[in-house]
Amino acid sequence: RRAAPLLRNLYGQNRWLSSSGKGSEYLVRVKSFMKEHVYPAEGEVMKHQNGTSRWTVPQVVEDLKAKAKSEGLWNLWVPADLDPGHKLGVGLTNEEYAALAEEMGAVPFASEVFNCGAPDTGNMEVLLKYGSEEQKDRYLTPLLDGTIRSCFAMTEPAVASSDATNIQASLERRGDSYVVNGRKWWTSGALDPRCEICIVMGKTDASAVKHKQQSMLLVPMPHEGLEVIRPLTVFGYDDAPHGHAEVHFNNVTVPSGNMILGEGRGFEIAQGRLGPGRIHHCMRLIGMCERALALHCQRAMSREAFGGKLSDKGLVRKDIAESRIAIDQARLLVMKAARSIDEGGAKKARREIAMIKAVVPLMAQRVIDSAMQVHGAAGFSQDTPLAYLWSQARWLRMADGPDEVHYETVAKMELKDHAAA
């Protein structure tokens, strides 16, 4: 394969993009759109999110979505293998899209502008891969159009949900319907006023073998018996209007046709959903790190203390160098994982996916923390994006499975390889 071309990002640094001409073209276009439209809108979005109407959608975001859509920068995440005719997306590979996700990650709301935000991308991928034609018509089409949003209900407050076999919510078949009962929390997106569909993971058969007990079901929102209890905060941030909700299902009844793929297929669906989604999460984190490092350097060059510029201090320079090294190492690992998915699917790339999920959030936490430190007290305030970016990195060490689960996966596969040697 030919060496990847070097491109420049907004901060003038070189980076790698291993892609076709199409991937390079869309990266340039996304960079331009971010610079011309998204960054200038950040102040207005932040003001809205800190105001009394923060649980409503900022009009500027809807306007940006319409503009991105009109320019063909829409559903860029849809992988080429799921969209052979490029009718839904633009035909990028996971590796090509990863570079775009990095650019979007620098601004927290940017992914939504291109209809590439979580959890919608994962939920749309579930429907693309496993949904019936009726399910696609009713829910996938408006999600792809960006007129509704969605949420995913898996984690439960009563059990250790990092082991998904612990999930206790019940999906009971009664005639031509399923009845849902259970408590979920950290259901991201459930508070969004545009959220109209929830994918719920629960048990359909507690007597089946361990990994065949779980299923996934579509529950329209709002719905009788479905109660959004409260928003949960992450280090004090409520992420309005998207939010992370505690949700109770009390005898929620939906048609049997809302079952995705069939009973007992929940784990199969979950594995198919999480692979590309972890690429997206990790590359968005790397975008946050690039922004943090740019702010780190700018601060160091503009401030003086103890007789000289901070950028002339050995410890500050060491921190900058370590951040650059860590970011570039992590990016290469994620790109390898993305290429592995493109070449063999998420199942064959399981080790690489686990590796990036263990490495990137922790790397991001350290890089952003270093940038906060050089900013002094300002780094902990609302005057820079750093405190919020740090909170995102820290909770992503738990979201989609804690670090320990991913280390266990890598070690298990490594030991298996050596036992067979």
Short mmCIF file of C-alpha atoms in Angstrom, two decimals, residues 83-312:
data_model
loop_
_atom_site.label_atom_id
_atom_site.label_comp_id
_atom_site.label_asym_id
_atom_site.label_seq_id
_atom_site.Cartn_x
_atom_site.Cartn_y
_atom_site.Cartn_z
CA ASP A 83 -23.87 1.19 1.64
CA PRO A 84 -22.67 -0.28 -1.68
CA GLY A 85 -24.38 2.31 -3.86
CA HIS A 86 -23.41 5.22 -1.56
CA LYS A 87 -27.09 6.16 -1.30
CA LEU A 88 -26.94 6.83 2.45
CA GLY A 89 -23.41 8.15 2.97
CA VAL A 90 -20.46 9.07 0.79
CA GLY A 91 -18.71 5.69 0.62
CA LEU A 92 -15.83 6.12 3.07
CA THR A 93 -14.06 3.28 4.83
CA ASN A 94 -13.81 3.20 8.62
CA GLU A 95 -10.16 4.23 8.29
CA GLU A 96 -11.04 7.21 6.11
CA TYR A 97 -13.89 8.32 8.36
CA ALA A 98 -11.64 8.07 11.43
CA ALA A 99 -9.68 11.14 10.31
CA LEU A 100 -12.94 13.09 9.93
CA ALA A 101 -14.07 12.02 13.41
CA GLU A 102 -10.85 13.49 14.79
CA GLU A 103 -11.60 16.87 13.26
CA MET A 104 -15.15 16.82 14.61
CA GLY A 105 -13.98 15.79 18.08
CA ALA A 106 -12.31 19.12 18.77
CA VAL A 107 -15.74 20.73 19.28
CA PRO A 108 -18.20 18.72 21.42
CA PHE A 109 -21.32 19.40 19.32
CA ALA A 110 -19.65 19.16 15.90
CA SER A 111 -20.38 15.48 15.23
CA GLU A 112 -24.11 16.15 15.41
CA VAL A 113 -23.76 18.89 12.78
CA PHE A 114 -22.72 16.23 10.23
CA ASN A 115 -25.27 13.67 11.57
CA CYS A 116 -22.36 11.69 12.95
CA GLY A 117 -23.11 11.94 16.67
CA ALA A 118 -23.40 9.21 19.29
CA PRO A 119 -25.47 7.27 20.14
CA ASP A 120 -27.29 7.80 16.83
CA THR A 121 -24.48 6.41 14.65
CA GLY A 122 -24.38 3.17 16.65
CA ASN A 123 -28.15 2.85 16.65
CA MET A 124 -28.35 3.56 12.93
CA GLU A 125 -25.68 0.93 12.32
CA VAL A 126 -27.74 -1.60 14.29
CA LEU A 127 -30.76 -0.89 12.12
CA LEU A 128 -28.69 -0.95 8.93
CA LYS A 129 -27.16 -4.32 9.79
CA TYR A 130 -29.95 -6.08 11.65
CA GLY A 131 -33.21 -4.15 11.28
CA SER A 132 -36.23 -5.38 9.34
CA GLU A 133 -37.46 -3.35 6.38
CA GLU A 134 -40.35 -2.07 8.49
CA GLN A 135 -37.94 -1.01 11.27
CA LYS A 136 -35.71 0.74 8.76
CA ASP A 137 -38.61 2.62 7.19
CA ARG A 138 -40.01 3.76 10.51
CA TYR A 139 -36.86 4.61 12.44
CA LEU A 140 -33.71 4.43 10.31
CA THR A 141 -34.95 6.78 7.59
CA PRO A 142 -35.70 9.73 9.92
CA LEU A 143 -32.48 9.10 11.85
CA LEU A 144 -30.47 9.27 8.63
CA ASP A 145 -32.39 12.40 7.71
CA GLY A 146 -31.51 13.98 11.06
CA THR A 147 -35.12 14.80 11.94
CA ILE A 148 -35.17 12.61 15.08
CA ARG A 149 -32.61 11.35 17.59
CA SER A 150 -32.28 8.14 19.59
CA CYS A 151 -30.95 6.57 22.77
CA PHE A 152 -29.57 3.20 23.88
CA ALA A 153 -30.64 1.68 27.22
CA MET A 154 -28.34 -1.00 28.57
CA THR A 155 -26.63 -0.01 31.85
CA GLU A 156 -28.58 -0.67 35.07
CA PRO A 157 -28.07 0.84 38.54
CA ALA A 158 -28.71 -2.43 40.40
CA VAL A 159 -26.05 -4.60 38.75
CA ALA A 160 -22.47 -4.40 37.45
CA SER A 161 -23.38 -3.73 33.85
CA SER A 162 -19.81 -4.01 32.57
CA ASP A 163 -20.69 -7.71 32.57
CA ALA A 164 -23.70 -7.55 30.28
CA THR A 165 -24.87 -11.01 31.36
CA ASN A 166 -25.92 -9.31 34.62
CA ILE A 167 -28.60 -7.21 32.89
CA GLN A 168 -31.96 -7.82 34.57
CA ALA A 169 -34.51 -5.76 32.61
CA SER A 170 -37.13 -8.14 31.23
CA LEU A 171 -38.55 -8.28 27.70
CA GLU A 172 -41.51 -10.62 28.14
CA ARG A 173 -43.41 -11.97 25.13
CA ARG A 174 -47.16 -11.76 25.54
CA GLY A 175 -49.04 -12.74 22.41
CA ASP A 176 -48.15 -10.30 19.65
CA SER A 177 -46.39 -7.92 22.03
CA TYR A 178 -43.39 -7.56 24.30
CA VAL A 179 -43.73 -6.05 27.77
CA VAL A 180 -40.66 -4.24 29.13
CA ASN A 181 -39.90 -3.83 32.82
CA GLY A 182 -36.70 -2.57 34.38
CA ARG A 183 -34.54 0.35 35.50
CA LYS A 184 -31.82 1.77 33.29
CA TRP A 185 -29.45 4.67 33.71
CA TRP A 186 -26.77 6.49 31.73
CA THR A 187 -29.19 6.31 28.82
CA SER A 188 -27.49 9.03 26.79
CA GLY A 189 -29.81 11.08 24.61
CA ALA A 190 -33.05 10.15 26.35
CA LEU A 191 -33.54 13.74 27.53
CA ASP A 192 -33.21 15.24 24.06
CA PRO A 193 -36.61 16.62 22.96
CA ARG A 194 -35.99 15.09 19.51
CA CYS A 195 -35.43 11.57 20.88
CA GLU A 196 -38.13 9.32 19.42
CA ILE A 197 -36.67 5.82 19.64
CA CYS A 198 -34.87 3.82 22.33
CA ILE A 199 -33.05 0.53 21.78
CA VAL A 200 -33.42 -1.47 24.99
CA MET A 201 -31.28 -4.45 25.93
CA GLY A 202 -32.94 -6.94 28.27
CA LYS A 203 -33.60 -10.60 29.00
CA THR A 204 -36.06 -12.61 26.95
CA ASP A 205 -35.11 -16.04 28.31
CA ALA A 206 -33.33 -16.38 31.65
CA SER A 207 -33.08 -20.16 31.17
CA ALA A 208 -31.11 -19.98 27.91
CA VAL A 209 -27.32 -20.29 27.74
CA LYS A 210 -25.62 -17.21 29.17
CA HIS A 211 -25.01 -15.29 25.93
CA LYS A 212 -28.39 -16.13 24.42
CA GLN A 213 -30.55 -14.70 27.20
CA GLN A 214 -30.37 -11.09 26.00
CA SER A 215 -32.25 -9.38 23.18
CA MET A 216 -32.68 -5.86 21.81
CA LEU A 217 -36.04 -4.20 21.36
CA LEU A 218 -37.19 -0.91 19.82
CA VAL A 219 -39.30 1.25 22.12
CA PRO A 220 -40.80 4.47 20.70
CA MET A 221 -40.50 7.62 22.81
CA PRO A 222 -42.44 9.02 24.50
CA HIS A 223 -44.39 5.91 25.47
CA GLU A 224 -46.88 4.93 28.14
CA GLY A 225 -45.03 3.40 31.08
CA LEU A 226 -41.64 4.81 30.03
CA GLU A 227 -40.57 7.37 32.60
CA VAL A 228 -37.49 9.55 32.27
CA ILE A 229 -36.65 10.03 35.94
CA ARG A 230 -33.76 12.50 36.00
CA PRO A 231 -30.65 13.77 34.25
CA LEU A 232 -27.36 12.45 35.61
CA THR A 233 -24.29 14.67 35.81
CA VAL A 234 -20.67 13.89 34.91
CA PHE A 235 -18.40 15.95 37.19
CA GLY A 236 -21.24 18.46 37.39
CA TYR A 237 -21.89 18.64 33.62
CA ASP A 238 -25.38 17.59 32.50
CA ASP A 239 -24.61 17.67 28.74
CA ALA A 240 -27.92 19.38 27.97
CA PRO A 241 -29.92 19.06 25.82
CA HIS A 242 -28.59 15.58 25.04
CA GLY A 243 -28.19 14.44 28.62
CA HIS A 244 -27.68 11.10 30.36
CA ALA A 245 -30.90 9.85 31.91
CA GLU A 246 -32.19 7.39 34.44
CA VAL A 247 -35.14 5.70 32.75
CA HIS A 248 -37.77 3.37 34.21
CA PHE A 249 -39.80 0.92 32.10
CA ASN A 250 -43.06 0.00 33.79
CA ASN A 251 -45.07 -2.52 31.75
CA VAL A 252 -44.07 -0.77 28.51
CA THR A 253 -45.84 -2.69 25.73
CA VAL A 254 -44.68 -2.67 22.11
CA PRO A 255 -45.50 -4.86 19.07
CA SER A 256 -43.50 -8.06 18.62
CA GLY A 257 -42.26 -6.64 15.31
CA ASN A 258 -40.07 -4.25 17.33
CA MET A 259 -37.69 -7.08 18.25
CA ILE A 260 -34.38 -6.62 16.44
CA LEU A 261 -33.08 -9.68 14.59
CA GLY A 262 -34.75 -12.14 16.96
CA GLU A 263 -34.74 -13.30 20.56
CA GLY A 264 -31.39 -14.16 22.06
CA ARG A 265 -29.38 -12.11 19.55
CA GLY A 266 -28.54 -9.19 21.86
CA PHE A 267 -24.85 -9.99 22.33
CA GLU A 268 -24.38 -10.57 18.63
CA ILE A 269 -25.89 -7.15 17.89
CA ALA A 270 -23.89 -5.47 20.66
CA GLN A 271 -20.57 -6.71 19.28
CA GLY A 272 -21.47 -5.53 15.79
CA ARG A 273 -22.48 -2.14 17.17
CA LEU A 274 -19.50 -1.41 19.39
CA GLY A 275 -16.59 -1.93 16.97
CA PRO A 276 -16.88 1.09 14.66
CA GLY A 277 -18.38 3.14 17.50
CA ARG A 278 -15.18 2.76 19.51
CA ILE A 279 -13.18 3.99 16.54
CA HIS A 280 -15.42 7.08 16.47
CA HIS A 281 -15.09 7.68 20.22
CA CYS A 282 -11.32 7.30 20.19
CA MET A 283 -10.74 9.53 17.19
CA ARG A 284 -12.99 12.22 18.64
CA LEU A 285 -10.85 12.04 21.78
CA ILE A 286 -7.72 12.51 19.68
CA GLY A 287 -9.35 15.60 18.19
CA MET A 288 -9.89 16.90 21.72
CA CYS A 289 -6.23 16.20 22.48
CA GLU A 290 -5.05 18.14 19.42
CA ARG A 291 -7.09 21.10 20.57
CA ALA A 292 -5.78 20.79 24.13
CA LEU A 293 -2.19 20.61 22.94
CA ALA A 294 -2.66 23.69 20.72
CA LEU A 295 -4.04 25.59 23.71
CA HIS A 296 -1.17 24.24 25.83
CA CYS A 297 1.43 25.61 23.41
CA GLN A 298 -0.32 28.94 22.95
CA ARG A 299 -0.55 29.44 26.70
CA ALA A 300 3.07 28.48 27.27
CA MET A 301 4.28 30.94 24.63
CA SER A 302 2.13 33.81 25.93
CA ARG A 303 2.75 33.66 29.70
CA GLU A 304 5.77 34.55 31.78
CA ALA A 305 6.67 33.36 35.25
CA PHE A 306 9.87 33.18 37.32
CA GLY A 307 11.89 35.24 34.90
CA GLY A 308 10.91 33.84 31.52
CA LYS A 309 8.28 32.44 29.21
CA LEU A 310 6.68 29.18 30.27
CA SER A 311 7.61 27.77 26.87
CA ASP A 312 11.28 28.13 27.83
#
